[in-house]
CSV table of C-alpha atoms in Angstrom, one decimal:
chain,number,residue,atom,x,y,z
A,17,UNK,CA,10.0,-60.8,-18.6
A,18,UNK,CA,8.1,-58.1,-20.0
A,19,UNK,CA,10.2,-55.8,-22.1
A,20,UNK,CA,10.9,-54.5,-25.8
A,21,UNK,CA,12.4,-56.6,-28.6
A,22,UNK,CA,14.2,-55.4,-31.4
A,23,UNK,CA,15.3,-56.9,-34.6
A,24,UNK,CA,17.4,-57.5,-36.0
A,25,UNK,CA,20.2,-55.9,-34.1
A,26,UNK,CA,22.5,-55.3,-37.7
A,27,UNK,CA,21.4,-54.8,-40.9
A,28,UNK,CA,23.0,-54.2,-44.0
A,29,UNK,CA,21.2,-52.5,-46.8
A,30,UNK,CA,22.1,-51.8,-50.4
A,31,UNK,CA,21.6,-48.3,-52.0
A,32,UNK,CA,18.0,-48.1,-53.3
A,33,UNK,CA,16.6,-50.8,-51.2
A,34,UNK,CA,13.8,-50.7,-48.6
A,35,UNK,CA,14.1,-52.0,-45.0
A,36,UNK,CA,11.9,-52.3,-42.4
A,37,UNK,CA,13.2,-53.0,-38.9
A,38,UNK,CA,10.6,-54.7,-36.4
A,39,UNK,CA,9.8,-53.3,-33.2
A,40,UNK,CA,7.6,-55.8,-30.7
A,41,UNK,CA,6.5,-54.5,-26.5
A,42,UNK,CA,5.0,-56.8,-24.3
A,43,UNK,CA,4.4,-54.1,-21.8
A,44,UNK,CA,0.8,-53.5,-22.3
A,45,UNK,CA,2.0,-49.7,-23.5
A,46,UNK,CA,0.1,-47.4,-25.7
A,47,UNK,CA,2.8,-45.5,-27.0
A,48,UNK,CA,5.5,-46.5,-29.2
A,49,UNK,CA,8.1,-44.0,-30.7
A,50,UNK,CA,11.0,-44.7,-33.1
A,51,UNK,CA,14.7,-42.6,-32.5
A,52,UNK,CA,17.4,-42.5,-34.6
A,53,UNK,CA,21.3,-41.7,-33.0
A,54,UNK,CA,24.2,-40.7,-34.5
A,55,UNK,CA,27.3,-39.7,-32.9
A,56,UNK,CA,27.1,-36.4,-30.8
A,57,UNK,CA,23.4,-35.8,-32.4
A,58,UNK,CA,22.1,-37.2,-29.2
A,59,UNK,CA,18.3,-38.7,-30.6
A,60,UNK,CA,16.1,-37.5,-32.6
A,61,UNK,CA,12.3,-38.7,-33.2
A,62,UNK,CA,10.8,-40.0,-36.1
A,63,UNK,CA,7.7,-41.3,-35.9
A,64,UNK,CA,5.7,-42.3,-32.6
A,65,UNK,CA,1.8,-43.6,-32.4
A,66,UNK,CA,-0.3,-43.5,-29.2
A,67,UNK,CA,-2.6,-45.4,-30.1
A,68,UNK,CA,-3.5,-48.4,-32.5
A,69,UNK,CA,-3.9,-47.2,-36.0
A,70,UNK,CA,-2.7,-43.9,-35.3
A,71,UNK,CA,0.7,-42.0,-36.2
A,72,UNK,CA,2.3,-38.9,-35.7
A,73,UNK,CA,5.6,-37.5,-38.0
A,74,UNK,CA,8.3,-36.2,-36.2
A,75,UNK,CA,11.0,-33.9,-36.5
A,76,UNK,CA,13.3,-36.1,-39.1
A,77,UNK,CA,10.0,-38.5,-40.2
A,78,UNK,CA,11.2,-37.7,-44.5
A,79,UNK,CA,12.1,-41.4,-46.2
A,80,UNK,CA,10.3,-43.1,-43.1
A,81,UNK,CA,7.3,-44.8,-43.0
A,82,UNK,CA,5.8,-46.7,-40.1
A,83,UNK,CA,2.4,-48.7,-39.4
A,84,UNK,CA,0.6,-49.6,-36.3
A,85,UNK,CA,-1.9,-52.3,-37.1
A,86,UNK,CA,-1.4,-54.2,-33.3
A,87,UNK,CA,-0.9,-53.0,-30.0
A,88,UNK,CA,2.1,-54.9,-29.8
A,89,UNK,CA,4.0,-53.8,-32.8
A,90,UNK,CA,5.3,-50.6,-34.4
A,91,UNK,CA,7.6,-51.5,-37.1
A,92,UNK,CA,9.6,-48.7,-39.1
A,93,UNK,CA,10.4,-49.2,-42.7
A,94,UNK,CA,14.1,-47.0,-44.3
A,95,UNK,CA,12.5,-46.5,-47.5
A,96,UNK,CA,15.3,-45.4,-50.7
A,97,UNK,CA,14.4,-41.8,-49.9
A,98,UNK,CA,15.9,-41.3,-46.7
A,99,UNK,CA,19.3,-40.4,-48.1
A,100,UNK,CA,21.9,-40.9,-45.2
A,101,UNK,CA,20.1,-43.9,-43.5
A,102,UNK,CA,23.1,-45.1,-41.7
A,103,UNK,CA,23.0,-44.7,-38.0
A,104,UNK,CA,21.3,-46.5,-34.9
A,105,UNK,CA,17.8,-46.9,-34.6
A,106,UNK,CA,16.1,-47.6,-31.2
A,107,UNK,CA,12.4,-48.0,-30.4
A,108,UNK,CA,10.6,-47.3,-27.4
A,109,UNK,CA,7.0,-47.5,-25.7
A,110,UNK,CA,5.6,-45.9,-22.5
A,111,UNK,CA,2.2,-45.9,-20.8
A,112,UNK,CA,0.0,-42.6,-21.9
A,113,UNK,CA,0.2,-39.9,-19.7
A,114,UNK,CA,0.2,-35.7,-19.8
A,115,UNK,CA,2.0,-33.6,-17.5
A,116,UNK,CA,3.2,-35.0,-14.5
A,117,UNK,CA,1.4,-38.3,-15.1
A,118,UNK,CA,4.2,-39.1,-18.0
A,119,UNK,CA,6.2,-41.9,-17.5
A,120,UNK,CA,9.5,-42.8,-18.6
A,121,UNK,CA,10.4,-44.3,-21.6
A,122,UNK,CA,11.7,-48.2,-22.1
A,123,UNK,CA,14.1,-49.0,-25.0
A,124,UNK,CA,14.7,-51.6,-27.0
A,125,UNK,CA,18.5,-52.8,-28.1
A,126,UNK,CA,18.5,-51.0,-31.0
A,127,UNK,CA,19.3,-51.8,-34.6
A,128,UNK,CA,22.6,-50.5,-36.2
A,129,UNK,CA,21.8,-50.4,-39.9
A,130,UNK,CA,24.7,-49.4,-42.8
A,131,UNK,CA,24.5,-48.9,-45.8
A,132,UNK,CA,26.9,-50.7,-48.6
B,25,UNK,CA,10.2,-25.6,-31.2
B,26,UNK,CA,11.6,-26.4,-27.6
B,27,UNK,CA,15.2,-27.5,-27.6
B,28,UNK,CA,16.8,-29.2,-24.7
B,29,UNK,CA,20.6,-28.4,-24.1
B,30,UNK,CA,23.1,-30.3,-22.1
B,31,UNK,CA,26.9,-29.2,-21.1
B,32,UNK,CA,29.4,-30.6,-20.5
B,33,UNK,CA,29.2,-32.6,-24.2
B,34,UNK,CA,32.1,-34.8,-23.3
B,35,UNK,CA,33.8,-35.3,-19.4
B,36,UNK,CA,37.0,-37.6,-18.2
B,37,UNK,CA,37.7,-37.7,-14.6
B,38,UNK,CA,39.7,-40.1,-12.5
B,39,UNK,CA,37.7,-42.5,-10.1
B,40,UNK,CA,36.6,-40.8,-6.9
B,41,UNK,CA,36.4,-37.4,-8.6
B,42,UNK,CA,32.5,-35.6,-8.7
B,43,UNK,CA,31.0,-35.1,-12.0
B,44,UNK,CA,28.2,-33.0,-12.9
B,45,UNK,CA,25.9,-32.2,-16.1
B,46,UNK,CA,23.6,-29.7,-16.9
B,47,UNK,CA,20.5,-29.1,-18.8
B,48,UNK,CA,19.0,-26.3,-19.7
B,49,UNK,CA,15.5,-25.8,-21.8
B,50,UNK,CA,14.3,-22.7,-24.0
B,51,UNK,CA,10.8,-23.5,-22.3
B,52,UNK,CA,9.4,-24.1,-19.1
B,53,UNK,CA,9.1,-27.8,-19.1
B,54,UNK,CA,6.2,-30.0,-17.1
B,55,UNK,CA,8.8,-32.6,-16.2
B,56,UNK,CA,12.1,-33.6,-17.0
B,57,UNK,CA,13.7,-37.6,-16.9
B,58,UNK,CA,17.0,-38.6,-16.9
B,59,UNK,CA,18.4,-41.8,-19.1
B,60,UNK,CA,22.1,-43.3,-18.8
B,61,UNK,CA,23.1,-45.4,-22.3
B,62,UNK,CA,26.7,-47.3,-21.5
B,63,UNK,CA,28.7,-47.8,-24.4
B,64,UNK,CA,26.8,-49.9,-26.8
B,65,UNK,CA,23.8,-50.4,-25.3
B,66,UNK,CA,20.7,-48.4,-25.2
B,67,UNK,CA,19.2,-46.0,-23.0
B,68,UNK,CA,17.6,-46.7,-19.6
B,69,UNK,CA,15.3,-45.0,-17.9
B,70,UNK,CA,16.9,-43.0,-14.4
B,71,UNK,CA,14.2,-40.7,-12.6
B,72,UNK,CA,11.6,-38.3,-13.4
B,73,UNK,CA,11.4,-35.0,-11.4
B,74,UNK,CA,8.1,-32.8,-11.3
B,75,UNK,CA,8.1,-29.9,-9.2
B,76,UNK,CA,9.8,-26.6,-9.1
B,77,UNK,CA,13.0,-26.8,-7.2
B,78,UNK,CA,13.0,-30.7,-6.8
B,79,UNK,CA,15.7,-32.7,-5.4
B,80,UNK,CA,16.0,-36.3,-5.4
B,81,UNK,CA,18.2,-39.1,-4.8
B,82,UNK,CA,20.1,-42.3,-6.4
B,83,UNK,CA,22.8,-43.6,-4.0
B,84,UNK,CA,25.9,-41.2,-5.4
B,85,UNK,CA,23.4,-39.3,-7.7
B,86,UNK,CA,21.5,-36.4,-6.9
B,87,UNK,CA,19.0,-34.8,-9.6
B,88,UNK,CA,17.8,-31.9,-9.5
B,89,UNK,CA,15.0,-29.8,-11.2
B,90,UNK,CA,15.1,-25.4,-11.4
B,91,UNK,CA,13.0,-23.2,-9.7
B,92,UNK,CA,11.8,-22.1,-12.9
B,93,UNK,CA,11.3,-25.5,-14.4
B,94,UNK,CA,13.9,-24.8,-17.2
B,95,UNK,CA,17.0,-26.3,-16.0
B,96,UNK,CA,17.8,-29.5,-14.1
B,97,UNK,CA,20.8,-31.4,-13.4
B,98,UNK,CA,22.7,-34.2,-11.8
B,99,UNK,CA,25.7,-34.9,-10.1
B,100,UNK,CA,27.3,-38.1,-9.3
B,101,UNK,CA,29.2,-38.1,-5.9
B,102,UNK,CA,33.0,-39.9,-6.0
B,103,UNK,CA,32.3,-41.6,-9.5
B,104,UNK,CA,33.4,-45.0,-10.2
B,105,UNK,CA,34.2,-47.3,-13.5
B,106,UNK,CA,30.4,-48.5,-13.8
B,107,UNK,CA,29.7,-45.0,-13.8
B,108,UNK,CA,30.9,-44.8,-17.5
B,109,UNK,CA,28.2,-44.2,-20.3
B,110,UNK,CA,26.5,-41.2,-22.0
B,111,UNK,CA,23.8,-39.2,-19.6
B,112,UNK,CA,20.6,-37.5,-21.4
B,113,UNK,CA,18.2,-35.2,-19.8
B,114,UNK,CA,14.9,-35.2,-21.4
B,115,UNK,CA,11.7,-32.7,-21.7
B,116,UNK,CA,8.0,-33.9,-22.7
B,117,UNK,CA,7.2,-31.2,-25.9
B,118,UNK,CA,3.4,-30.7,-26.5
B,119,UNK,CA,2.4,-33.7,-23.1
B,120,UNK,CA,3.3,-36.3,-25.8
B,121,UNK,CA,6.7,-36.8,-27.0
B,122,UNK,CA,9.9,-36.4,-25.2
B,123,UNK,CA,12.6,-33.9,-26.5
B,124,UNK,CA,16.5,-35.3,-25.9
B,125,UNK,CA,19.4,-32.9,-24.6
B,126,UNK,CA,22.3,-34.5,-27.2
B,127,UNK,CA,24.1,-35.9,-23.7
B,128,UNK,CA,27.1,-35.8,-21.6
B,129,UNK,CA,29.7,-38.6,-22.0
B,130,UNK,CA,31.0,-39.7,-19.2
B,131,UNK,CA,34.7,-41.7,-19.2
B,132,UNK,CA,35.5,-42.3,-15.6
B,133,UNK,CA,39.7,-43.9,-15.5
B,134,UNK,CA,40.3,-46.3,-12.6
């Protein structure tokens, strides 16, 4: 089944480490985006990429980085910057599209990461 | 930038009761979807409406979309347990990225 993998679905990082959370679409999709959720924020965007070796910030991208080396995959890394890192990450791809040619998104699981 | 709000934030109702959410945008918007996330899980994907004034139908759940293409909502006729989870409305900013309303969550008592 064609779909969006996420892993892994906890993590636990230690203050001052870097984490990178893996993100893999078998959909054929150009687009990838990463959200992050926290309680009664609804979500909020971070980085997405439409294309293969291509990246756009979003509105909360600061101590985020992200790379897009394979169709496939669009992993994000929590680097030490980001200072309240805690909080529910999900990924998501679509087919490319404008106007009323967009499609809707698909999500993964989601990773709940916290940090100790 | 555009921001896409959604009232009511929270809603209980007993089973069999109606229940309805709104969304409103500071901008016209080309589209608007709908996503449902149950507790714990992740968002799914509901419907997509495009032109002004739009109505469409899911079994108990009728969307709709504003004659001015800045408002949109949806209502869920004589709700029922499985109804239960958090409903976002959502905008495409710039024909790229979609912009999430924060969501309505929805605790439906049998």
């Amino acid at each position: 089944d064609g779909g969006i993998t996420q892993s892994p679905k906890y993590l636990f990082r230690k203050e001052g480490q870097n984490v990178t959370l893996s993100c893999e679409q078998n959909l054929n999709h150009d687009a990838m985006y990463w959200y992050r959720q926290d309680p009664g924020q609804g979500l909020r965007l971070i980085y997405y990429s439409q294309i293969v070796n291509d990246f756009q910030k979003g509105d909360i991208a600061e101590g985020y980085s992200v790379s897009r080396e394979k169709k496939e995959s669009f992993p994000l890394t929590v680097t030490s910057a980001q200072k309240n890192p805690t909080a529910f990450y999900l990924c998501a791809s679509s087919s490319s599209g404008t106007g009323a040619n967009n499609y809707g998104y698909t999500f993964g699981s989601g990773t709940r990461l916290t940090v100790v | 930038g555009q921001q896409v709000m959604q009232i009511p934030q929270y809603q209980h109702v007993q089973e069999g009761e109606d229940f309805t959410t709104y969304c409103n945008s500071s901008t016209t918007l080309s589209n608007i979807q709908w996503y449902k996330q149950r507790p714990g899980g992740h968002p799914v994907f509901l419907i997509q409406l495009v032109k002004s004034g739009e109505v469409k139908k899911q079994k108990r759940l009728t969307f709709q979309f504003g004659e001015a293409k800045k408002n949109s909502s949806l209502h869920i006729t004589a709700t029922q347990t499985t109804d239960v989870g958090t409903y976002f409305c959502a905008g495409y900013r710039g024909y790229s990225t979609l912009t999430f309303g924060k969501g309505t969550m929805l605790l439906v008592s049998p």
